[in-house]
Amino acid sequence: MDQTSDCFSVNMEREIAETKARLCLDCGKCTTACPVARYDVEFNPRLIVQRWLSSNGAKGQDPSIWQCLGCYGCVERCNYQVKFPEFIDALRYEAREQGHNAICSHGGSLQSLMRIMAGDIQQDRLGWVPDDIKVAEESDTAFFAGCASYFDVIFDDLGVQTSENNKGALRLLNRAGIEFALLPNERCCGHDLLQQGDRQGAFALAKANMGEFGTRGIKKIITGCPECLHMLRDVYPKITGERAFEIKHITEVLAPLVDSGDLKLGHLSKKVTYHDPCRLGRLAGLYDQARSMLKSVRGMEVVEMEMNRDKSLCCGATPWVNCGLVNRQVQQERLSQARATGAEMLVTACPKCQIHLNCAQKLERQSVPRVEIEDLVTLLVHSLEQEDSNDQS
Amino acid sequence: MTDSLTIVVFACNWDGLSCVEEAAHAHLSFPASVKVVRVSCLSRIHLGLILGAFQRGADGVMLLGCAPDDCHFDPGGSCVNREFTKARQTLDMLGLGSERVMLVNLVRGDGYGFVAKIQDFMTRFGTAPTLLVDAGTRARTPRVPSFWQLRTDG
């Protein structure tokens, strides 16, 4: 055993200890809560932990590890908060080191994109910013746009334009008088590479982003993407060993302003239901901000789905790997829950939830419920536009 | 200079590949750094394969297919056009430049046409430094044995 693998196995043990997997009571609550386990009997979080612990890690690759959605639904129910998704991340890293890999969705285009971004490149990615949005040349606050502009190109066939969410966020920030800069060479946050076990790629992206923040003197970051929020808030400090900036999700920035009356929202007669993105809800604990803003729109009725807040069902998203029938079934269940509320629209605050729930509806099966999916911030901007046009008429 | 550029040519099994073969039959020379990958139809090509080529160190990607309206599979042309557009837009945003991907439609057995297109393609970005994007994730980034080691190494 060379020094690297020795070092790796020691750290693997330490990581497993940090996920608290050895505290597992073998109760099976995780499996009950798991959206994948509902549809795939082969996938059983409790048994995955048990198998690994009983064999003391020395075993062949367990193919079921690639099925985990990383939604943290199991962690919510676990008596000891065993961090099963992080346990899975560690197993995926180990599996990748041994030459195994997940089946990449979308032909691996997103993985290649992320790995190219980790290289020494100078992007030209701000073409989506309209002229009417005021962007500061220099500011210590940056808006981290995420990969939305790339998603627009890749998911053009779905008719989802996630850059619209960012445009909406910037318009509301302008309206609230919050100054921000945009980063022309911002990289992917690395969330998906990390979640599929490619730590080298994720760390390279993190280092490139940290370099960009450092050069531009960024102290505060606002983002519209819950996955970027999770990476920048929870993972980057672990990678760099320091917390160099403050990071907030756009709902955290806008909700207090709406509550205090400093940011007025418009009027929109609609019955909507809110879907909690896993990273924004269970990981960041931001449940009320979005709901309070939706309720502040005059004429808007907000109804809850059967599974909401910390019990919210995942959109079936994975880090762009192993997307198959089970994911479709999870998505279909979520869409059915939305339909059952009688809401006209499902509102979410995550571009990936938007993409996945729209993608599920592309299936031409009668059994797939049809629900309009909209981004939270875009909807708030629509309410303002609606009011402006009413004022003019 | 341009000889060192790595060009991946995705050639369709029909008219596209026949042009490459004709170039060989006619003893026409083109740089050895041109790598030809045969596919059943250009509609097999998607953004993932194009970006995958760049990620692995290609400097340019050429999609070589049948003449317009002569595709052996009816929707082939529209499929490749869609993916070609996506690739151009993505490469522009990445700052690599949309000129690094080229869609070429040639009639069957046009070996001279293929070599001319390759030469034209290589001069498009002949002065640009060779991309080593794959090195960004593989060579330039130190191998990190674990999450925690990176932190301790700074």
XYZ file of C-alpha atoms in Angstrom:
547
model
C 0.000 0.000 0.000
C 1.539 3.304 -1.001
C 1.433 6.384 1.119
C -1.502 7.952 -0.734
C -3.836 4.993 -0.357
C -2.808 4.607 3.250
C -3.583 8.234 3.880
C -6.858 7.826 2.006
C -8.088 4.881 4.024
C -7.299 6.608 7.317
C -9.220 9.659 6.208
C -12.065 7.553 4.904
C -12.482 6.114 8.365
C -12.427 9.598 9.825
C -15.011 10.808 7.356
C -17.288 7.887 8.074
C -16.953 8.707 11.777
C -17.978 12.300 11.055
C -21.148 11.154 9.297
C -22.050 9.348 12.548
C -22.806 6.194 10.540
C -21.526 4.029 13.386
C -24.327 5.357 15.569
C -26.902 3.761 13.253
C -29.599 2.038 15.345
C -30.678 -0.118 12.433
C -34.231 1.216 12.880
C -34.951 1.814 9.191
C -36.566 5.266 9.507
C -34.212 6.468 6.795
C -35.562 3.866 4.398
C -39.131 4.855 5.196
C -38.331 8.499 4.483
C -36.246 7.827 1.382
C -37.988 8.769 -1.892
C -35.828 6.338 -3.876
C -36.502 3.394 -1.542
C -40.230 3.807 -2.152
C -39.822 2.832 -5.768
C -36.622 0.802 -5.767
C -36.501 -2.121 -3.349
C -32.813 -2.599 -4.100
C -32.034 0.775 -2.586
C -32.074 0.694 1.166
C -30.097 3.336 3.115
C -30.118 1.276 6.292
C -28.679 -1.758 4.546
C -26.111 0.270 2.613
C -24.760 1.518 5.960
C -24.954 -1.933 7.484
C -23.206 -3.600 4.557
C -20.365 -1.129 4.633
C -19.917 -1.242 8.398
C -20.140 -5.026 8.682
C -17.538 -5.529 5.965
C -15.442 -2.741 7.483
C -15.226 -1.008 4.155
C -13.290 -3.825 2.503
C -15.689 -4.846 -0.215
C -16.442 -4.474 -3.876
C -18.376 -1.607 -5.294
C -21.985 -1.275 -4.233
C -23.854 -0.103 -7.363
C -26.788 1.222 -5.330
C -24.689 4.124 -3.990
C -25.260 6.036 -7.234
C -29.035 6.046 -6.726
C -29.067 8.346 -3.662
C -30.580 11.751 -4.441
C -28.790 13.442 -1.543
C -32.067 15.021 -0.437
C -31.344 14.755 3.323
C -34.873 13.452 3.968
C -33.323 10.540 5.887
C -31.224 12.849 8.065
C -34.379 14.678 9.158
C -35.902 11.455 10.483
C -32.789 9.837 11.948
C -32.570 9.721 15.750
C -28.834 10.353 15.603
C -28.853 12.536 12.482
C -26.598 10.090 10.666
C -25.526 12.068 7.627
C -26.316 9.415 5.094
C -25.845 11.654 1.999
C -22.336 12.534 3.198
C -21.659 8.864 3.876
C -22.735 8.214 0.278
C -20.478 11.041 -0.961
C -17.533 9.349 0.747
C -18.431 5.961 -0.763
C -18.769 7.550 -4.199
C -15.366 9.133 -3.865
C -13.894 5.800 -2.869
C -15.691 4.058 -5.756
C -14.390 6.621 -8.253
C -10.877 6.149 -6.954
C -11.298 2.453 -7.701
C -12.362 3.240 -11.241
C -16.136 2.967 -10.912
C -18.376 5.720 -12.076
C -21.971 6.779 -12.294
C -23.924 6.823 -15.530
C -23.933 10.481 -16.517
C -27.216 11.985 -17.678
C -27.389 14.283 -20.702
C -24.460 12.533 -22.326
C -22.071 13.762 -19.668
C -22.269 17.281 -21.096
C -22.667 18.872 -17.672
C -19.742 16.961 -16.174
C -17.518 17.937 -19.108
C -18.680 21.520 -18.799
C -17.779 21.609 -15.120
C -14.370 20.050 -15.708
C -13.568 22.468 -18.516
C -14.554 25.318 -16.199
C -12.059 24.025 -13.635
C -9.278 24.758 -16.118
C -7.524 27.998 -16.887
C -10.204 29.743 -18.945
C -11.618 33.230 -19.298
C -15.361 32.944 -19.782
C -17.746 35.277 -21.537
C -20.844 34.376 -19.599
C -22.685 37.590 -18.845
C -24.515 37.873 -22.155
C -27.824 37.230 -20.406
C -27.720 40.477 -18.385
C -30.202 42.981 -19.879
C -29.314 46.678 -20.207
C -32.017 47.823 -17.790
C -30.302 46.081 -14.870
C -27.890 48.251 -12.915
C -24.694 46.389 -12.097
C -21.894 48.010 -10.084
C -18.457 47.991 -11.711
C -16.872 47.378 -8.361
C -18.544 46.281 -5.187
C -17.745 44.044 -2.260
C -21.096 42.331 -2.837
C -21.400 39.910 -5.727
C -24.347 38.099 -7.219
C -23.313 34.501 -7.863
C -25.348 33.556 -10.910
C -24.557 29.837 -10.974
C -24.738 27.821 -14.171
C -28.121 29.218 -15.255
C -26.829 30.648 -18.533
C -25.391 27.244 -19.479
C -28.607 25.499 -18.451
C -30.492 27.797 -20.849
C -28.466 26.399 -23.738
C -28.405 22.761 -22.630
C -32.087 22.597 -21.663
C -33.349 24.756 -24.484
C -35.490 21.811 -25.657
C -37.388 21.854 -22.338
C -38.327 25.486 -22.740
C -36.847 26.304 -19.326
C -34.951 29.566 -19.150
C -33.307 29.630 -15.743
C -31.491 32.894 -16.524
C -34.897 34.527 -16.151
C -34.669 33.690 -12.436
C -31.392 35.554 -12.195
C -32.750 38.501 -14.168
C -35.692 38.617 -11.757
C -33.368 38.454 -8.755
C -31.216 41.303 -10.098
C -34.292 43.437 -10.861
C -35.554 42.978 -7.307
C -32.104 43.794 -5.906
C -32.093 46.956 -8.043
C -35.547 47.820 -6.763
C -34.417 47.262 -3.181
C -31.409 49.528 -3.778
C -28.868 46.802 -3.047
C -25.635 47.295 -4.943
C -23.913 44.241 -6.420
C -21.300 43.257 -8.966
C -21.335 40.273 -11.308
C -18.385 37.956 -11.739
C -17.459 37.530 -15.419
C -15.312 34.478 -14.766
C -17.314 32.782 -12.065
C -17.127 28.966 -12.229
C -19.611 26.282 -11.344
C -19.721 25.971 -7.540
C -18.673 22.306 -7.825
C -21.703 20.864 -6.032
C -22.468 18.215 -8.618
C -18.896 17.034 -9.080
C -18.500 16.738 -5.320
C -21.759 14.828 -5.008
C -20.717 12.335 -7.649
C -17.387 11.718 -6.013
C -15.079 13.869 -8.166
C -13.371 15.803 -5.400
C -10.407 16.818 -7.531
C -12.763 18.549 -9.964
C -14.880 20.122 -7.229
C -11.834 21.421 -5.349
C -10.346 22.869 -8.525
C -13.611 24.760 -9.127
C -13.724 25.917 -5.512
C -10.156 27.192 -5.677
C -10.839 29.016 -8.944
C -13.915 30.666 -7.441
C -12.092 31.599 -4.254
C -9.375 33.157 -6.382
C -11.985 35.176 -8.264
C -13.586 36.377 -5.009
C -10.174 37.284 -3.618
C -9.060 39.260 -6.689
C -12.266 41.242 -6.754
C -12.369 41.826 -2.991
C -15.729 40.143 -2.576
C -16.942 40.041 1.006
C -20.654 39.295 0.549
C -22.282 36.984 -1.949
C -25.927 36.679 -2.895
C -27.041 33.710 -4.931
C -30.272 32.476 -6.423
C -29.260 28.818 -6.451
C -29.684 26.700 -3.290
C -26.886 24.326 -4.332
C -24.427 27.201 -4.734
C -25.592 28.441 -1.324
C -24.844 25.062 0.255
C -21.423 24.817 -1.388
C -20.308 28.360 -0.659
C -21.688 28.401 2.879
C -20.961 24.891 4.115
C -18.318 23.292 1.921
C -15.956 26.079 0.771
C -14.942 26.901 4.374
C -14.004 23.222 4.824
C -11.904 23.316 1.684
C -10.102 26.569 2.354
C -10.141 26.366 6.132
C -11.508 29.885 6.493
C -14.762 31.704 5.994
C -13.709 34.516 3.690
C -17.131 35.879 2.823
C -20.748 36.034 3.885
C -23.214 34.196 1.650
C -26.986 34.594 1.478
C -29.697 33.199 -0.686
C -31.778 35.775 -2.527
C -34.827 34.891 -0.392
C -32.836 35.646 2.777
C -31.994 39.070 1.383
C -35.421 39.999 0.042
C -37.796 38.525 2.658
C -36.832 40.918 5.492
C -37.199 43.863 3.104
C -40.646 42.671 2.047
C -41.670 42.103 5.674
C -40.511 45.573 6.728
C -42.296 47.173 3.777
C -39.094 48.486 2.182
C -39.695 46.321 -0.867
C -43.238 46.345 -2.128
C -44.552 43.451 -4.154
C -47.373 43.641 -6.651
C -50.666 41.966 -7.342
C -51.255 38.584 -8.946
C -54.416 36.533 -8.644
C -53.153 32.982 -8.472
C -53.369 29.921 -6.336
C -49.866 28.530 -5.937
C -48.060 25.864 -3.964
C -44.447 26.128 -2.845
C -41.952 23.311 -3.321
C -39.077 23.436 -0.823
C -35.754 22.708 -2.561
C -33.736 20.253 -0.433
C -30.672 22.495 -0.187
C -32.714 25.556 0.750
C -35.031 23.793 3.178
C -33.492 20.855 4.964
C -29.887 22.061 4.576
C -30.206 25.811 5.072
C -33.415 25.838 7.116
C -34.983 28.533 4.938
C -38.655 27.577 4.865
C -40.507 30.752 5.816
C -38.795 33.380 3.662
C -40.256 32.195 0.372
C -43.681 31.574 1.845
C -43.887 34.989 3.497
C -42.928 36.685 0.220
C -45.531 34.734 -1.737
C -48.160 35.675 0.846
C -47.133 39.332 0.520
C -48.241 39.352 -3.115
C -51.781 40.666 -3.108
C -54.290 38.253 -4.572
C -52.011 35.255 -4.184
C -53.250 32.197 -2.347
C -50.554 29.821 -1.082
C -51.546 26.221 -0.381
C -49.321 23.481 0.978
C -48.629 20.129 -0.580
C -49.016 16.922 1.380
C -45.263 16.779 1.956
C -43.893 20.193 2.790
C -41.168 22.022 4.680
C -38.734 19.516 6.275
C -40.809 16.604 4.931
C -40.726 18.013 1.405
C -40.262 15.510 -1.400
C -37.174 15.893 -3.565
C -37.639 16.887 -7.204
C -35.846 13.668 -8.134
C -32.702 15.536 -9.073
C -29.329 13.930 -8.865
C -25.952 15.493 -9.645
C -26.823 14.793 -13.300
C -26.222 11.067 -12.872
C -28.284 7.871 -12.971
C -31.525 9.530 -13.968
C -34.033 6.784 -14.647
C -37.440 5.363 -13.924
C -37.178 5.810 -10.156
C -36.408 9.491 -10.550
C -39.370 9.833 -12.891
C -41.627 8.169 -10.336
C -40.449 10.526 -7.596
C -41.080 13.496 -9.880
C -44.480 12.165 -10.833
C -45.389 11.803 -7.165
C -44.350 15.387 -6.487
C -46.365 16.668 -9.436
C -49.385 14.629 -8.245
C -49.077 16.234 -4.819
C -49.049 19.648 -6.451
C -52.095 18.799 -8.583
C -53.941 17.537 -5.517
C -53.725 20.963 -3.878
C -55.705 22.486 -6.736
C -52.945 25.068 -7.244
C -52.483 26.555 -10.713
C -48.747 26.681 -10.312
C -45.895 25.009 -8.474
C -43.394 27.595 -7.311
C -39.828 26.679 -6.445
C -36.634 28.556 -5.712
C -34.140 26.194 -7.342
C -33.233 26.117 -11.051
C -32.607 22.380 -10.937
C -36.028 21.625 -9.413
C -37.471 23.719 -12.236
C -35.552 21.745 -14.865
C -36.323 18.319 -13.415
C -40.008 18.902 -12.790
C -40.400 20.337 -16.301
C -38.431 17.450 -17.779
C -40.755 14.937 -16.095
C -43.703 16.590 -17.827
C -42.089 16.141 -21.233
C -43.084 12.473 -21.092
C -46.130 12.065 -23.265
C -47.827 9.782 -20.797
C -51.327 10.496 -19.601
C -50.340 9.453 -16.103
C -47.894 12.335 -15.675
C -49.745 15.218 -14.021
C -49.338 18.556 -15.784
C -48.500 21.490 -13.541
C -47.036 24.831 -14.484
C -43.641 25.304 -12.820
C -42.407 28.776 -12.012
C -39.471 30.245 -10.174
C -40.232 32.181 -7.011
C -38.331 35.348 -7.897
C -39.637 35.387 -11.471
C -43.173 35.148 -10.102
C -42.555 38.074 -7.732
C -41.286 40.146 -10.650
C -44.385 39.196 -12.673
C -46.557 40.460 -9.837
C -44.793 43.821 -10.072
C -45.083 43.935 -13.862
C -48.770 43.094 -13.582
C -49.248 45.975 -11.187
C -47.275 48.361 -13.406
C -49.398 47.472 -16.432
C -52.598 47.879 -14.361
C -51.383 51.333 -13.252
C -50.737 52.356 -16.846
C -54.139 51.200 -18.045
C 2.387 25.244 -35.756
C -1.081 24.122 -36.724
C 0.175 20.533 -37.038
C 0.317 20.343 -33.273
C -3.358 21.171 -32.886
C -5.500 18.203 -31.978
C -8.643 18.056 -34.037
C -11.294 15.459 -33.375
C -13.376 14.714 -36.469
C -16.676 12.975 -35.836
C -17.363 11.512 -39.262
C -20.637 9.875 -40.193
C -20.382 6.336 -41.475
C -21.707 7.307 -44.906
C -20.646 10.310 -46.975
C -18.552 11.838 -44.193
C -16.245 8.857 -43.736
C -16.040 8.267 -47.478
C -14.378 11.697 -47.793
C -11.707 10.725 -45.245
C -11.126 7.415 -47.044
C -10.937 9.130 -50.414
C -8.336 11.530 -49.035
C -6.271 8.491 -48.031
C -6.796 6.788 -51.412
C -5.694 9.918 -53.222
C -2.529 10.157 -51.053
C -3.579 13.539 -49.740
C -1.875 14.478 -46.537
C -3.322 16.088 -43.475
C -1.806 16.425 -40.004
C -1.523 13.305 -37.905
C -3.055 15.221 -35.015
C -6.425 14.935 -36.761
C -8.255 12.102 -35.028
C -11.205 10.628 -36.876
C -14.012 9.002 -34.890
C -16.572 7.106 -36.949
C -20.188 7.380 -35.873
C -23.245 5.826 -37.495
C -24.773 9.243 -38.204
C -24.027 12.764 -37.004
C -27.332 12.649 -35.137
C -25.429 10.354 -32.739
C -23.356 13.373 -31.709
C -24.525 15.408 -28.776
C -23.136 18.200 -26.683
C -21.669 15.736 -24.180
C -19.399 14.158 -26.809
C -18.298 17.518 -28.185
C -17.495 18.938 -24.741
C -15.978 15.589 -23.765
C -13.477 15.969 -26.628
C -12.476 19.432 -25.406
C -12.248 18.214 -21.824
C -9.807 15.530 -22.967
C -7.586 18.049 -24.711
C -8.972 18.594 -28.218
C -8.346 22.020 -29.727
C -11.185 21.761 -32.192
C -14.035 19.441 -33.107
C -15.235 18.930 -36.676
C -18.579 17.297 -37.389
C -18.293 15.767 -40.837
C -21.524 14.534 -42.358
C -23.507 13.976 -45.504
C -24.509 16.755 -47.861
C -27.642 18.642 -46.783
C -30.827 16.677 -47.536
C -28.775 13.554 -48.242
C -28.720 12.128 -44.714
C -29.339 8.381 -44.585
C -31.573 8.883 -41.576
C -34.265 11.490 -42.100
C -34.054 13.562 -38.926
C -30.252 13.334 -38.714
C -29.615 16.818 -40.070
C -31.929 18.599 -37.687
C -30.545 16.677 -34.686
C -26.952 17.622 -35.415
C -27.885 21.229 -36.152
C -29.480 21.512 -32.730
C -26.469 20.060 -30.919
C -24.071 22.104 -33.083
C -25.876 25.295 -32.063
C -25.744 24.275 -28.403
C -22.020 23.533 -28.693
C -21.290 26.888 -30.355
C -23.191 28.806 -27.679
C -21.561 26.840 -24.854
C -18.038 27.281 -26.245
C -18.641 31.014 -26.651
C -19.737 31.288 -23.040
C -16.758 29.240 -21.890
C -14.554 31.755 -23.693
C -13.070 29.045 -25.935
C -14.835 30.469 -28.985
C -17.508 29.000 -31.205
C -15.018 28.749 -34.102
C -13.546 25.697 -32.376
C -16.437 23.571 -33.548
C -17.288 23.245 -37.247
C -20.074 21.459 -39.073
C -19.044 20.304 -42.524
C -21.358 18.680 -45.048
C -19.632 17.132 -48.060
C -20.793 15.038 -50.979
C -19.665 11.414 -51.087
C -15.971 10.814 -51.780
C -14.857 14.468 -51.650
C -11.340 13.820 -50.308
C -9.978 17.147 -51.553
C -12.894 18.951 -49.935
C -12.176 17.248 -46.596
C -8.477 18.196 -46.602
C -9.309 21.772 -47.605
C -11.833 22.021 -44.759
C -9.324 20.624 -42.265
C -6.702 23.160 -43.351
C -9.230 25.975 -43.205
C -10.418 24.823 -39.753
C -6.881 24.638 -38.365
C -5.983 28.132 -39.506
C -9.065 29.512 -37.748
C -7.389 29.212 -34.405
C -3.849 28.477 -35.494
C -2.397 31.251 -33.346
C -4.316 30.343 -30.212
C -2.435 28.414 -27.585
C -3.202 24.735 -27.415
C -5.884 24.144 -24.863
C -4.955 21.921 -22.037
C -8.236 22.128 -20.268
C -8.167 18.528 -19.184
C -4.944 19.292 -17.393
C -6.949 21.729 -15.288
C -8.607 18.885 -13.502
C -6.006 16.180 -13.899
C -2.491 17.520 -14.007
C -2.542 21.003 -12.579
C -4.708 20.113 -9.636
C -2.762 18.090 -7.118
C -4.200 14.696 -6.374
C -6.075 15.136 -3.167
C -6.389 11.918 -1.230
C -9.145 13.180 0.964
C -11.371 16.068 1.749
C -9.441 16.807 4.893
C -5.956 16.614 3.544
C -6.615 19.612 1.311
C -7.556 21.661 4.309
C -4.423 20.773 6.182
C -2.279 21.410 3.112
C -3.873 24.833 2.686
